[in-house]
Backbone as CSV, one residue per row, in Angstrom:
resi,resn,N_x,N_y,N_z,CA_x,CA_y,CA_z,C_x,C_y,C_z
1,UNK,0.830,-1.201,0.000,0.000,0.000,0.000,0.860,1.244,0.000
2,UNK,0.525,2.211,-0.829,1.229,3.473,-0.857,0.909,4.252,0.419
3,UNK,1.935,4.637,1.148,1.718,5.395,2.375,1.112,6.754,2.059
4,UNK,0.291,7.236,2.958,-0.380,8.511,2.746,0.469,9.627,3.349
5,UNK,1.232,10.293,2.494,2.070,11.412,2.918,1.491,12.757,2.488
6,UNK,0.615,12.741,1.483,0.108,13.995,0.921,-1.381,13.846,0.625
7,UNK,-2.197,14.661,1.295,-3.649,14.642,1.110,-4.077,15.887,0.351
8,UNK,-4.870,15.708,-0.690,-5.434,16.830,-1.441,-6.886,17.017,-1.026
9,UNK,-7.208,18.212,-0.586,-8.557,18.538,-0.130,-9.112,19.669,-0.986
10,UNK,-9.848,19.363,-2.065,-10.479,20.415,-2.875,-11.590,21.086,-2.066
11,UNK,-11.604,22.401,-2.066,-12.593,23.116,-1.252,-13.436,24.034,-2.129
12,UNK,-14.729,24.125,-1.794,-15.623,25.051,-2.491,-16.313,25.995,-1.521
13,UNK,-15.842,26.000,-0.259,-16.284,26.951,0.762,-17.733,26.739,1.195
14,UNK,-18.287,25.573,0.906,-19.657,25.268,1.307,-19.674,24.688,2.717
15,UNK,-20.859,24.619,3.287,-21.007,24.030,4.620,-20.611,22.558,4.610
16,UNK,-20.964,21.857,3.556,-20.621,20.443,3.451,-19.110,20.254,3.384
17,UNK,-18.453,21.144,2.668,-16.996,21.091,2.595,-16.379,21.310,3.977
18,UNK,-16.911,22.271,4.708,-16.408,22.546,6.062,-16.622,21.348,6.980
19,UNK,-17.703,20.600,6.759,-17.985,19.428,7.587,-16.975,18.313,7.375
20,UNK,-16.259,18.357,6.253,-15.250,17.325,5.974,-13.940,17.595,6.691
21,UNK,-13.756,18.812,7.194,-12.482,19.198,7.808,-12.037,18.250,8.923
22,UNK,-12.907,17.882,9.879,-12.436,16.971,10.941,-11.948,15.627,10.404
23,UNK,-12.542,15.138,9.312,-12.114,13.881,8.715,-10.735,14.027,8.066
24,UNK,-10.530,15.143,7.362,-9.240,15.400,6.726,-8.162,15.565,7.788
25,UNK,-8.489,16.325,8.831,-7.519,16.560,9.903,-7.148,15.254,10.588
26,UNK,-8.143,14.398,10.827,-7.886,13.119,11.484,-7.016,12.214,10.616
27,UNK,-7.312,12.165,9.323,-6.523,11.341,8.411,-5.086,11.843,8.342
28,UNK,-4.915,13.159,8.296,-3.573,13.736,8.239,-2.801,13.454,9.532
29,UNK,-3.481,13.531,10.664,-2.823,13.277,11.948,-2.353,11.832,12.051
30,UNK,-3.206,10.891,11.634,-2.833,9.478,11.710,-1.622,9.153,10.846
31,UNK,-1.524,9.826,9.713,-0.472,9.504,8.752,0.658,10.525,8.710
32,UNK,0.551,11.550,9.557,1.534,12.633,9.570,1.724,13.176,8.156
33,UNK,0.613,13.417,7.505,0.621,13.833,6.107,0.454,15.341,5.972
34,UNK,1.012,15.888,4.901,0.760,17.286,4.578,-0.586,17.384,3.868
35,UNK,-1.178,18.566,3.918,-2.488,18.795,3.322,-2.386,19.930,2.313
36,UNK,-2.954,19.717,1.149,-3.074,20.808,0.184,-4.541,21.161,0.033
37,UNK,-4.888,22.412,0.342,-6.227,22.920,0.093,-6.231,23.516,-1.316
38,UNK,-7.113,23.010,-2.146,-7.152,23.440,-3.543,-8.502,24.077,-3.869
39,UNK,-8.470,25.342,-4.204,-9.672,26.020,-4.651,-9.637,26.169,-6.165
40,UNK,-10.734,25.846,-6.820,-10.784,25.898,-8.284,-11.979,26.736,-8.726
41,UNK,-11.741,27.668,-9.622,-12.824,28.465,-10.212,-12.742,28.331,-11.727
42,UNK,-13.883,28.240,-12.345,-13.939,28.104,-13.795,-14.298,29.444,-14.423
43,UNK,-13.395,30.026,-15.210,-13.700,31.311,-15.851,-14.958,31.197,-16.717
44,UNK,-15.739,32.260,-16.742,-16.954,32.220,-17.547,-16.987,33.423,-18.487
45,UNK,-17.832,33.300,-19.468,-17.929,34.326,-20.497,-19.330,34.939,-20.475
46,UNK,-19.433,36.182,-20.924,-20.742,36.809,-21.027,-20.796,37.588,-22.341
47,UNK,-21.989,37.827,-22.804,-22.160,38.536,-24.070,-21.885,40.017,-23.873
48,UNK,-21.157,40.603,-24.808,-20.843,42.031,-24.729,-22.115,42.860,-24.923
49,UNK,-22.226,43.940,-24.161,-23.414,44.794,-24.265,-23.528,45.379,-25.672
50,UNK,-24.677,45.225,-26.276,-24.902,45.739,-27.611,-24.419,44.813,-28.709
51,UNK,-23.724,43.751,-28.330,-23.220,42.809,-29.334,-23.332,41.399,-28.783
52,UNK,-24.537,40.803,-28.810,-24.756,39.470,-28.236,-23.863,38.399,-28.847
53,UNK,-23.377,38.634,-30.044,-22.554,37.618,-30.697,-21.111,37.620,-30.240
54,UNK,-20.710,38.643,-29.470,-19.316,38.723,-29.032,-19.218,38.385,-27.551
55,UNK,-18.485,37.313,-27.246,-18.323,36.878,-25.855,-17.109,37.558,-25.239
56,UNK,-17.265,37.976,-24.005,-16.181,38.631,-23.282,-15.876,37.825,-22.029
57,UNK,-14.612,37.508,-21.835,-14.227,36.752,-20.654,-14.007,37.706,-19.486
58,UNK,-14.318,37.280,-18.305,-14.084,38.116,-17.123,-12.587,38.235,-16.886
59,UNK,-12.198,39.110,-16.012,-10.787,39.329,-15.686,-10.276,38.114,-14.909
60,UNK,-9.549,37.219,-15.577,-9.099,35.978,-14.928,-8.068,36.244,-13.837
61,UNK,-7.246,37.267,-14.024,-6.242,37.570,-12.995,-6.914,38.001,-11.698
62,UNK,-7.937,38.835,-11.835,-8.675,39.283,-10.645,-9.404,38.109,-9.992
63,UNK,-10.004,37.249,-10.829,-10.693,36.075,-10.302,-9.734,35.185,-9.529
64,UNK,-8.533,34.976,-10.077,-7.555,34.122,-9.412,-7.073,34.749,-8.111
65,UNK,-6.872,36.073,-8.104,-6.454,36.759,-6.879,-7.522,36.623,-5.796
66,UNK,-8.772,36.832,-6.191,-9.861,36.721,-5.222,-9.969,35.300,-4.675
67,UNK,-9.812,34.330,-5.561,-9.894,32.936,-5.137,-8.751,32.579,-4.195
68,UNK,-7.543,33.024,-4.518,-6.398,32.738,-3.666,-6.580,33.363,-2.282
69,UNK,-7.101,34.579,-2.255,-7.332,35.246,-0.975,-8.343,34.475,-0.139
70,UNK,-9.368,33.939,-0.795,-10.379,33.184,-0.062,-9.818,31.858,0.437
71,UNK,-9.010,31.195,-0.389,-8.380,29.938,0.037,-7.444,30.196,1.216
72,UNK,-6.683,31.293,1.151,-5.717,31.610,2.213,-6.393,31.890,3.547
73,UNK,-7.614,32.428,3.505,-8.290,32.813,4.744,-9.286,31.769,5.243
74,UNK,-9.439,30.679,4.521,-10.440,29.670,4.887,-9.834,28.534,5.708
75,UNK,-10.610,28.017,6.646,-10.280,26.799,7.405,-8.926,26.892,8.109
76,UNK,-8.588,28.067,8.585,-7.283,28.248,9.233,-7.210,27.538,10.583
77,UNK,-8.317,27.560,11.331,-8.295,26.934,12.658,-8.345,25.416,12.574
78,UNK,-9.003,24.889,11.563,-9.205,23.447,11.469,-7.953,22.648,11.256
79,UNK,-6.906,23.278,10.693,-5.679,22.545,10.387,-4.471,23.111,11.118
80,UNK,-4.712,23.729,12.262,-3.616,24.276,13.061,-2.651,23.159,13.451
81,UNK,-1.378,23.408,13.287,-0.375,22.413,13.643,0.003,21.472,12.520
82,UNK,-0.683,21.575,11.384,-0.385,20.716,10.238,0.382,21.490,9.167
83,UNK,1.107,20.753,8.357,1.767,21.346,7.199,0.712,21.499,6.105
84,UNK,0.354,22.740,5.802,-0.745,23.001,4.866,-0.274,23.917,3.747
85,UNK,-0.561,23.518,2.523,-0.315,24.353,1.351,-1.669,24.794,0.812
86,UNK,-1.752,26.051,0.404,-3.016,26.604,-0.084,-2.834,27.057,-1.530
87,UNK,-3.614,26.450,-2.411,-3.431,26.667,-3.848,-4.751,27.077,-4.487
88,UNK,-4.697,28.036,-5.402,-5.865,28.449,-6.187,-5.537,28.286,-7.664
89,UNK,-6.463,27.717,-8.405,-6.253,27.509,-9.834,-7.550,27.763,-10.591
90,UNK,-7.400,28.150,-11.867,-8.543,28.335,-12.745,-8.608,27.179,-13.736
91,UNK,-9.824,26.780,-14.075,-9.977,25.726,-15.055,-11.163,24.837,-14.746
92,UNK,-11.262,23.743,-15.482,-12.331,22.781,-15.269,-12.041,22.019,-13.981
93,UNK,-12.900,22.106,-12.960,-12.576,21.549,-11.639,-12.094,20.098,-11.626
94,UNK,-12.820,19.128,-12.221,-12.325,17.757,-12.134,-10.973,17.571,-12.804
95,UNK,-10.748,18.276,-13.920,-9.465,18.161,-14.608,-8.342,18.763,-13.772
96,UNK,-8.605,19.931,-13.188,-7.586,20.575,-12.348,-7.246,19.696,-11.144
97,UNK,-8.273,19.140,-10.509,-8.061,18.304,-9.323,-7.234,17.077,-9.663
98,UNK,-7.612,16.359,-10.710,-6.893,15.122,-11.046,-5.490,15.417,-11.554
99,UNK,-5.319,16.467,-12.350,-3.981,16.803,-12.837,-3.072,17.230,-11.694
100,UNK,-3.614,17.998,-10.754,-2.807,18.402,-9.602,-2.374,17.165,-8.805
101,UNK,-3.306,16.239,-8.599,-2.980,15.015,-7.863,-1.902,14.222,-8.579
102,UNK,-1.994,14.129,-9.908,-1.033,13.347,-10.684,0.363,13.958,-10.639
103,UNK,0.441,15.289,-10.650,1.733,15.961,-10.798,2.361,16.406,-9.480
104,UNK,1.651,16.263,-8.382,2.191,16.737,-7.100,2.296,15.630,-6.053
105,UNK,2.328,14.394,-6.492,2.555,13.294,-5.555,1.481,13.133,-4.508
106,UNK,0.220,13.379,-4.879,-0.883,13.228,-3.930,-1.182,11.743,-3.726
107,UNK,-1.316,11.334,-2.473,-1.602,9.934,-2.138,-3.084,9.683,-1.883
108,UNK,-3.834,10.731,-1.546,-5.250,10.578,-1.232,-5.972,11.887,-1.509
109,UNK,-7.098,11.792,-2.231,-7.979,12.936,-2.435,-9.172,12.769,-1.507
110,UNK,-9.502,13.815,-0.756,-10.649,13.773,0.146,-11.609,14.889,-0.239
111,UNK,-12.853,14.500,-0.582,-13.828,15.498,-1.016,-15.242,15.015,-0.733
112,UNK,-16.145,15.917,-0.337,-17.547,15.534,-0.173,-18.179,15.314,-1.539
113,UNK,-19.285,14.607,-1.571,-19.916,14.320,-2.854,-20.872,15.414,-3.292
114,UNK,-21.131,16.386,-2.431,-21.996,17.500,-2.812,-21.428,18.775,-2.225
115,UNK,-21.628,19.863,-2.925,-21.245,21.167,-2.404,-22.127,22.216,-3.019
116,UNK,-22.335,23.314,-2.313,-23.215,24.348,-2.821,-22.565,25.721,-2.715
117,UNK,-21.253,25.751,-2.882,-20.524,27.006,-2.772,-20.652,27.849,-4.028
118,UNK,-20.041,29.034,-4.027,-20.139,29.943,-5.163,-19.317,29.476,-6.362
119,UNK,-18.407,28.550,-6.130,-17.618,28.022,-7.221,-18.209,26.692,-7.664
120,UNK,-17.540,25.939,-8.538,-18.096,24.727,-9.120,-18.485,23.733,-8.026
121,UNK,-19.718,23.266,-8.024,-20.217,22.354,-6.996,-19.587,20.982,-7.125
122,UNK,-19.370,20.332,-5.987,-18.816,18.982,-5.984,-19.966,17.994,-5.935
123,UNK,-20.563,17.733,-7.073,-21.740,16.875,-7.144,-21.374,15.499,-7.663
124,UNK,-21.813,14.462,-6.971,-21.624,13.123,-7.485,-22.362,13.037,-8.810
125,UNK,-21.692,12.572,-9.822,-22.257,12.564,-11.158,-21.634,13.650,-12.012
126,UNK,-20.933,14.600,-11.385,-20.226,15.626,-12.148,-18.778,15.661,-11.699
127,UNK,-18.428,16.569,-10.801,-17.029,16.717,-10.405,-16.518,15.485,-9.656
128,UNK,-17.236,15.084,-8.610,-16.772,13.946,-7.825,-16.712,12.676,-8.670
129,UNK,-17.709,12.473,-9.509,-17.730,11.281,-10.355,-16.572,11.282,-11.333
130,UNK,-16.260,12.454,-11.896,-15.143,12.547,-12.842,-13.821,12.309,-12.130
131,UNK,-13.686,12.834,-10.914,-12.464,12.596,-10.148,-12.322,11.114,-9.818
132,UNK,-13.425,10.488,-9.411,-13.394,9.054,-9.129,-12.976,8.253,-10.353
133,UNK,-13.387,8.704,-11.509,-13.071,7.994,-12.741,-11.620,8.187,-13.163
134,UNK,-11.093,9.400,-12.985,-9.793,9.727,-13.575,-8.613,9.708,-12.603
135,UNK,-8.872,9.834,-11.326,-7.764,9.914,-10.366,-7.011,8.595,-10.280
136,UNK,-5.696,8.693,-10.173,-4.863,7.503,-10.054,-4.682,7.079,-8.599
137,UNK,-4.947,7.979,-7.671,-4.777,7.669,-6.254,-6.134,7.381,-5.631
138,UNK,-6.176,6.820,-4.419,-7.451,6.595,-3.737,-8.211,7.902,-3.518
139,UNK,-9.553,7.774,-3.493,-10.422,8.944,-3.312,-11.396,8.671,-2.170
140,UNK,-11.387,9.551,-1.179,-12.308,9.478,-0.029,-13.485,10.391,-0.320
141,UNK,-14.701,9.858,-0.163,-15.905,10.649,-0.375,-16.901,10.369,0.744
142,UNK,-17.852,11.281,0.915,-18.900,11.087,1.914,-20.149,11.820,1.460
143,UNK,-21.269,11.130,1.497,-22.519,11.705,1.022,-23.371,12.307,2.128
144,UNK,-23.024,12.074,3.383,-23.892,12.516,4.475,-23.147,13.395,5.471
145,UNK,-22.184,14.157,4.989,-21.455,15.048,5.888,-22.394,16.102,6.442
146,UNK,-22.147,16.459,7.690,-22.985,17.467,8.322,-24.092,16.874,9.157
147,UNK,-24.430,15.609,8.892,-25.440,14.946,9.708,-24.755,14.363,10.942
148,UNK,-25.354,14.482,12.123,-24.713,14.041,13.359,-24.128,12.626,13.330
149,UNK,-24.842,11.617,12.808,-24.263,10.265,12.827,-22.953,10.166,12.070
150,UNK,-22.807,10.934,10.996,-21.609,10.831,10.179,-20.365,11.247,10.960
151,UNK,-20.492,12.250,11.808,-19.333,12.737,12.562,-18.833,11.710,13.574
152,UNK,-19.699,10.754,13.913,-19.266,9.694,14.822,-18.209,8.797,14.198
153,UNK,-18.039,8.882,12.872,-17.123,7.995,12.168,-15.716,8.574,12.037
154,UNK,-15.477,9.747,12.601,-14.169,10.386,12.455,-13.059,9.507,13.032
155,UNK,-13.321,8.842,14.145,-12.292,8.018,14.792,-11.871,6.825,13.940
156,UNK,-12.754,6.353,13.078,-12.468,5.255,12.141,-11.893,4.027,12.844
157,UNK,-12.726,3.394,13.664,-12.300,2.201,14.398,-12.656,0.909,13.666
158,UNK,-13.691,0.963,12.810,-14.161,-0.242,12.121,-14.272,0.031,10.623
159,UNK,-13.673,-0.858,9.830,-13.681,-0.713,8.375,-14.363,-1.918,7.745
160,UNK,-15.225,-1.643,6.778,-15.875,-2.692,6.001,-15.365,-2.588,4.570
161,UNK,-14.805,-3.669,4.061,-14.273,-3.690,2.697,-15.187,-4.536,1.821
162,UNK,-15.804,-3.910,0.822,-16.712,-4.613,-0.083,-15.914,-5.161,-1.264
163,UNK,-15.971,-6.463,-1.469,-15.172,-7.107,-2.513,-16.069,-7.863,-3.484
164,UNK,-15.610,-7.953,-4.727,-16.307,-8.791,-5.684,-15.556,-10.116,-5.792
165,UNK,-15.936,-10.949,-6.745,-15.317,-12.262,-6.845,-14.245,-12.355,-7.890
166,UNK,-13.675,-11.206,-8.302,-12.647,-11.212,-9.340,-11.258,-11.049,-8.729
167,UNK,-10.254,-11.288,-9.550,-8.868,-11.198,-9.084,-8.487,-9.774,-8.690
168,UNK,-9.242,-8.770,-9.171,-8.948,-7.381,-8.800,-9.119,-7.148,-7.308
169,UNK,-9.895,-8.007,-6.664,-10.123,-7.835,-5.229,-8.905,-8.191,-4.388
170,UNK,-7.940,-8.916,-4.966,-6.749,-9.290,-4.205,-5.977,-8.034,-3.782
171,UNK,-5.712,-7.138,-4.741,-4.981,-5.916,-4.406,-5.803,-5.033,-3.472
172,UNK,-7.127,-5.043,-3.644,-7.994,-4.264,-2.752,-7.919,-4.787,-1.322
173,UNK,-7.958,-6.116,-1.165,-7.847,-6.718,0.168,-6.512,-6.366,0.819
174,UNK,-5.437,-6.427,0.036,-4.119,-6.092,0.578,-4.093,-4.640,1.040
175,UNK,-4.637,-3.759,0.214,-4.649,-2.330,0.558,-5.438,-2.105,1.837
176,UNK,-6.641,-2.688,1.894,-7.497,-2.500,3.059,-6.859,-3.101,4.305
177,UNK,-6.197,-4.252,4.148,-5.539,-4.896,5.286,-4.423,-4.042,5.860
178,UNK,-3.581,-3.498,4.988,-2.477,-2.658,5.458,-2.981,-1.329,6.012
179,UNK,-3.986,-0.771,5.350,-4.530,0.512,5.809,-5.144,0.374,7.193
180,UNK,-5.953,-0.671,7.394,-6.591,-0.864,8.699,-5.551,-1.107,9.790
181,UNK,-4.489,-1.834,9.436,-3.425,-2.090,10.410,-2.709,-0.794,10.775
182,UNK,-2.442,0.037,9.765,-1.725,1.289,9.997,-2.478,2.234,10.915
183,UNK,-3.814,2.264,10.807,-4.584,3.220,11.613,-5.199,2.561,12.850
184,UNK,-4.922,1.263,13.042,-5.415,0.581,14.229,-6.895,0.283,14.215
185,UNK,-7.451,0.012,13.027,-8.880,-0.286,12.908,-9.096,-1.767,12.632
186,UNK,-10.277,-2.264,12.965,-10.632,-3.636,12.618,-11.139,-3.660,11.175
187,UNK,-11.032,-4.821,10.538,-11.445,-4.945,9.139,-12.347,-6.156,8.961
188,UNK,-13.421,-5.956,8.234,-14.337,-7.039,7.876,-14.616,-6.947,6.377
189,UNK,-14.724,-8.103,5.724,-15.044,-8.156,4.304,-16.522,-8.459,4.105
190,UNK,-17.086,-7.900,3.043,-18.456,-8.243,2.662,-18.479,-8.501,1.163
191,UNK,-19.152,-9.570,0.772,-19.340,-9.894,-0.634,-20.826,-10.043,-0.886
192,UNK,-21.323,-9.323,-1.884,-22.750,-9.351,-2.203,-22.952,-10.098,-3.517
193,UNK,-23.876,-11.052,-3.504,-24.239,-11.777,-4.718,-25.462,-11.078,-5.309
194,UNK,-25.298,-10.347,-6.421,-26.421,-9.584,-6.971,-27.199,-10.327,-8.045
195,UNK,-26.788,-11.534,-8.381,-27.368,-12.226,-9.520,-28.830,-12.556,-9.395
196,UNK,-29.398,-12.506,-8.168,-30.787,-12.889,-7.983,-31.762,-11.733,-8.123
197,UNK,-31.247,-10.516,-8.370,-32.141,-9.378,-8.514,-33.060,-9.585,-9.718
198,UNK,-34.322,-9.421,-9.529,-35.282,-9.560,-10.609,-35.785,-10.976,-10.820
199,UNK,-35.246,-11.941,-10.085,-35.701,-13.319,-10.219,-36.898,-13.541,-9.309
200,UNK,-37.998,-14.123,-9.802,-39.174,-14.368,-8.947,-38.793,-15.181,-7.722
201,UNK,-39.379,-14.828,-6.589,-39.009,-15.480,-5.326,-39.307,-16.973,-5.352
202,UNK,-40.294,-17.383,-6.103,-40.632,-18.803,-6.122,-39.515,-19.652,-6.725
203,UNK,-38.628,-19.001,-7.515,-37.526,-19.736,-8.114,-36.313,-19.785,-7.195
204,UNK,-36.405,-19.082,-6.102,-35.269,-18.980,-5.192,-35.517,-19.834,-3.953
205,UNK,-35.226,-21.122,-4.028,-35.391,-21.942,-2.836,-34.149,-21.843,-1.977
206,UNK,-34.298,-22.226,-0.740,-33.217,-22.076,0.222,-31.973,-22.870,-0.168
207,UNK,-32.175,-24.039,-0.750,-31.038,-24.872,-1.132,-30.178,-24.179,-2.192
208,UNK,-30.863,-23.559,-3.154,-30.123,-22.871,-4.208,-29.372,-21.665,-3.648
209,UNK,-30.004,-20.929,-2.742,-29.343,-19.782,-2.107,-28.084,-20.225,-1.375
210,UNK,-28.195,-21.299,-0.622,-27.051,-21.787,0.139,-25.919,-22.233,-0.771
211,UNK,-26.268,-22.817,-1.924,-25.243,-23.233,-2.877,-24.520,-22.019,-3.441
212,UNK,-25.278,-20.951,-3.731,-24.674,-19.713,-4.228,-23.724,-19.119,-3.192
213,UNK,-24.181,-19.091,-1.954,-23.344,-18.541,-0.885,-22.074,-19.381,-0.693
214,UNK,-22.229,-20.691,-0.747,-21.094,-21.580,-0.544,-20.022,-21.347,-1.603
215,UNK,-20.442,-21.266,-2.862,-19.489,-21.043,-3.947,-18.810,-19.683,-3.806
216,UNK,-19.599,-18.677,-3.459,-19.034,-17.337,-3.302,-18.066,-17.300,-2.123
217,UNK,-18.429,-17.959,-1.042,-17.566,-18.014,0.140,-16.219,-18.636,-0.208
218,UNK,-16.263,-19.735,-0.949,-15.026,-20.409,-1.352,-14.174,-19.518,-2.248
219,UNK,-14.841,-18.769,-3.135,-14.111,-17.858,-4.019,-13.403,-16.769,-3.223
220,UNK,-14.106,-16.164,-2.276,-13.508,-15.089,-1.476,-12.397,-15.637,-0.585
221,UNK,-12.564,-16.852,-0.078,-11.498,-17.456,0.727,-10.226,-17.644,-0.095
222,UNK,-10.389,-18.081,-1.348,-9.209,-18.244,-2.223,-8.551,-16.896,-2.494
223,UNK,-9.363,-15.871,-2.683,-8.807,-14.545,-2.908,-8.078,-14.044,-1.663
224,UNK,-8.621,-14.342,-0.490,-7.937,-13.960,0.750,-6.576,-14.651,0.857
225,UNK,-6.529,-15.925,0.481,-5.258,-16.654,0.501,-4.259,-16.010,-0.446
226,UNK,-4.723,-15.602,-1.626,-3.842,-14.930,-2.585,-3.349,-13.593,-2.046
227,UNK,-4.206,-12.933,-1.284,-3.833,-11.637,-0.711,-2.987,-11.781,0.543
228,UNK,-2.933,-12.989,1.081,-2.155,-13.219,2.292,-2.800,-12.653,3.537
229,UNK,-4.135,-12.592,3.547,-4.841,-12.083,4.721,-5.924,-13.069,5.121
230,UNK,-6.394,-12.936,6.343,-7.514,-13.746,6.825,-8.367,-12.846,7.703
231,UNK,-9.499,-12.413,7.161,-10.359,-11.471,7.857,-11.766,-12.033,7.984
232,UNK,-12.527,-11.613,8.997,-13.946,-11.999,9.082,-14.672,-11.525,7.839
233,UNK,-15.640,-12.311,7.375,-16.372,-11.875,6.195,-17.804,-12.372,6.244
234,UNK,-18.636,-11.730,5.432,-20.013,-12.160,5.284,-20.349,-12.167,3.799
235,UNK,-21.167,-13.131,3.390,-21.611,-13.264,2.009,-23.124,-13.142,2.011
236,UNK,-23.654,-12.183,1.258,-25.075,-11.872,1.304,-25.630,-11.778,-0.111
237,UNK,-26.877,-12.202,-0.294,-27.558,-12.054,-1.573,-28.471,-10.836,-1.516
238,UNK,-28.385,-9.970,-2.539,-29.260,-8.804,-2.566,-28.754,-7.722,-3.481
239,UNK,-29.404,-6.580,-3.423,-28.956,-5.407,-4.156,-27.621,-4.941,-3.577
240,UNK,-26.634,-4.718,-4.432,-25.275,-4.463,-3.948,-25.199,-3.219,-3.064
241,UNK,-25.642,-2.068,-3.586,-25.514,-0.829,-2.818,-26.313,-0.885,-1.521
242,UNK,-27.534,-1.409,-1.586,-28.372,-1.482,-0.398,-27.799,-2.458,0.627
243,UNK,-27.271,-3.572,0.154,-26.739,-4.568,1.080,-25.464,-4.084,1.748
244,UNK,-24.581,-3.417,0.984,-23.371,-2.848,1.590,-23.763,-1.811,2.634
245,UNK,-24.757,-0.993,2.323,-25.255,-0.006,3.295,-25.748,-0.695,4.561
246,UNK,-26.551,-1.746,4.394,-27.112,-2.448,5.555,-26.023,-3.122,6.383
247,UNK,-25.032,-3.705,5.703,-23.939,-4.359,6.437,-23.079,-3.335,7.167
248,UNK,-22.900,-2.168,6.555,-22.144,-1.104,7.224,-22.859,-0.666,8.499
249,UNK,-24.175,-0.574,8.434,-24.942,-0.210,9.629,-24.892,-1.326,10.668
250,UNK,-25.055,-2.566,10.206,-25.113,-3.694,11.135,-23.804,-3.858,11.904
251,UNK,-22.705,-3.625,11.229,-21.398,-3.792,11.872,-20.831,-2.463,12.372
252,UNK,-21.633,-1.384,12.297,-21.244,-0.061,12.790,-19.922,0.393,12.180
253,UNK,-19.814,0.228,10.876,-18.584,0.600,10.183,-18.400,2.120,10.174
254,UNK,-17.147,2.546,10.302,-16.812,3.963,10.225,-16.314,4.342,8.838
255,UNK,-15.969,3.339,8.042,-15.463,3.579,6.695,-15.735,2.348,5.840
256,UNK,-16.186,2.577,4.608,-16.353,1.498,3.644,-15.264,1.647,2.588
257,UNK,-14.544,0.584,2.322,-13.504,0.589,1.293,-13.999,-0.222,0.107
258,UNK,-13.914,0.356,-1.093,-14.362,-0.337,-2.290,-13.315,-0.206,-3.388
259,UNK,-13.412,-1.090,-4.387,-12.562,-0.982,-5.560,-13.153,0.031,-6.520
260,UNK,-12.304,0.607,-7.325,-12.755,1.615,-8.276,-12.203,1.270,-9.645
261,UNK,-13.067,1.301,-10.654,-12.612,0.979,-12.004,-13.672,1.325,-13.019
262,UNK,-13.435,0.935,-14.248,-14.376,1.229,-15.314,-15.599,0.351,-15.195
263,UNK,-16.673,0.754,-15.840,-17.931,0.021,-15.751,-18.011,-1.053,-16.831
264,UNK,-16.966,-1.850,-16.931,-16.973,-2.899,-17.932,-16.939,-4.242,-17.231
265,UNK,-17.150,-5.280,-17.983,-17.064,-6.616,-17.412,-18.432,-7.198,-17.134
266,UNK,-18.430,-8.337,-16.467,-19.649,-9.072,-16.205,-20.605,-8.289,-15.319
267,UNK,-21.900,-8.355,-15.639,-22.899,-7.684,-14.817,-22.813,-8.177,-13.381
268,UNK,-22.911,-7.244,-12.465,-22.928,-7.626,-11.068,-21.604,-7.406,-10.368
269,UNK,-20.534,-7.115,-11.099,-19.278,-6.855,-10.419,-19.396,-5.578,-9.599
270,UNK,-18.669,-5.539,-8.510,-18.800,-4.452,-7.553,-18.592,-3.087,-8.200
271,UNK,-17.654,-2.999,-9.139,-17.313,-1.708,-9.703,-18.472,-1.067,-10.461
272,UNK,-19.421,-1.857,-10.917,-20.591,-1.282,-11.585,-21.536,-0.645,-10.583
273,UNK,-21.304,-0.839,-9.295,-22.195,-0.344,-8.253,-21.522,0.704,-7.360
274,UNK,-20.330,1.169,-7.754,-19.563,2.063,-6.884,-20.328,3.329,-6.530
275,UNK,-20.934,3.985,-7.515,-21.621,5.240,-7.252,-22.809,5.033,-6.315
276,UNK,-23.533,3.925,-6.506,-24.656,3.628,-5.632,-24.205,3.394,-4.203
277,UNK,-23.087,2.712,-4.027,-22.548,2.475,-2.685,-22.204,3.798,-2.022
278,UNK,-21.549,4.691,-2.770,-21.153,5.988,-2.206,-22.380,6.799,-1.793
279,UNK,-23.402,6.805,-2.646,-24.600,7.583,-2.337,-25.343,7.060,-1.115
280,UNK,-25.360,5.737,-0.940,-26.191,5.146,0.115,-25.430,4.841,1.402
281,UNK,-24.113,4.837,1.350,-23.352,4.454,2.532,-23.625,5.396,3.709
282,UNK,-23.823,4.842,4.908,-24.059,5.685,6.085,-22.781,6.305,6.630
283,UNK,-21.635,5.878,6.091,-20.344,6.399,6.537,-19.511,6.737,5.299
284,UNK,-18.383,7.418,5.467,-17.537,7.750,4.304,-17.089,6.501,3.551
285,UNK,-16.772,6.695,2.273,-16.327,5.618,1.400,-14.958,5.969,0.835
286,UNK,-14.034,5.024,0.905,-12.705,5.220,0.336,-12.588,4.305,-0.877
287,UNK,-12.479,4.917,-2.061,-12.419,4.166,-3.313,-10.971,4.015,-3.734
288,UNK,-10.533,2.772,-3.866,-9.116,2.483,-4.148,-8.941,2.110,-5.613
């Protein structure tokens, strides 16, 4: 696992963004990592008065100065005692975020899935989704920041790692195993069998369900052996995002770790359900 020495925290000055500060601070403290606060504004154009066909760009230098001043004055108390760099850039937010991460040795991006600030919103399906798709490093997201239960997860004592039945889960298990060990958290695996969605209940007898679970259990055990780990696990049949959410609640998880990749391959693989897991998870999600 790549050690977390540098955390990138894109900020849009919204309340939801501010609610992520304790999580970023806690992650940085555990890993003794530096933090980069990145503010991004997208220049816009307007039609010239009297000439609707001529577009005029706003003063980008002034916009950048204003943005830098706001980044410099924001969240000063929340990161006291940490090594913090404050950066302002203009451009397309997801592109700026991912390019900055690629070129500045960022080990982890931490961002809420929604924001309502004056600059580009961090909405799952737009900025956050694009970052999840393009970033080369792990991405931490949370859909319920600001709600009281979510803040209970800052300590991160229990981690639930959702795995599929493919070989890609081996590296995910290794990452989750080392990460949980590094921060002193317990780790549990969950595997969801989604193949029965849409099948009439009369066709689903108990014997067939047990056979499905048995085969899946054996598959995950082999993957654990390949990963060189042995962790508690549960195998459940159901809707992937809903079942991961329910298991996270049942085991009082403080963080859900999932694999991240393209939406290709056999139907039912975990990666096709990543966005749903992030939206429904009762705790933050770390996508590796």
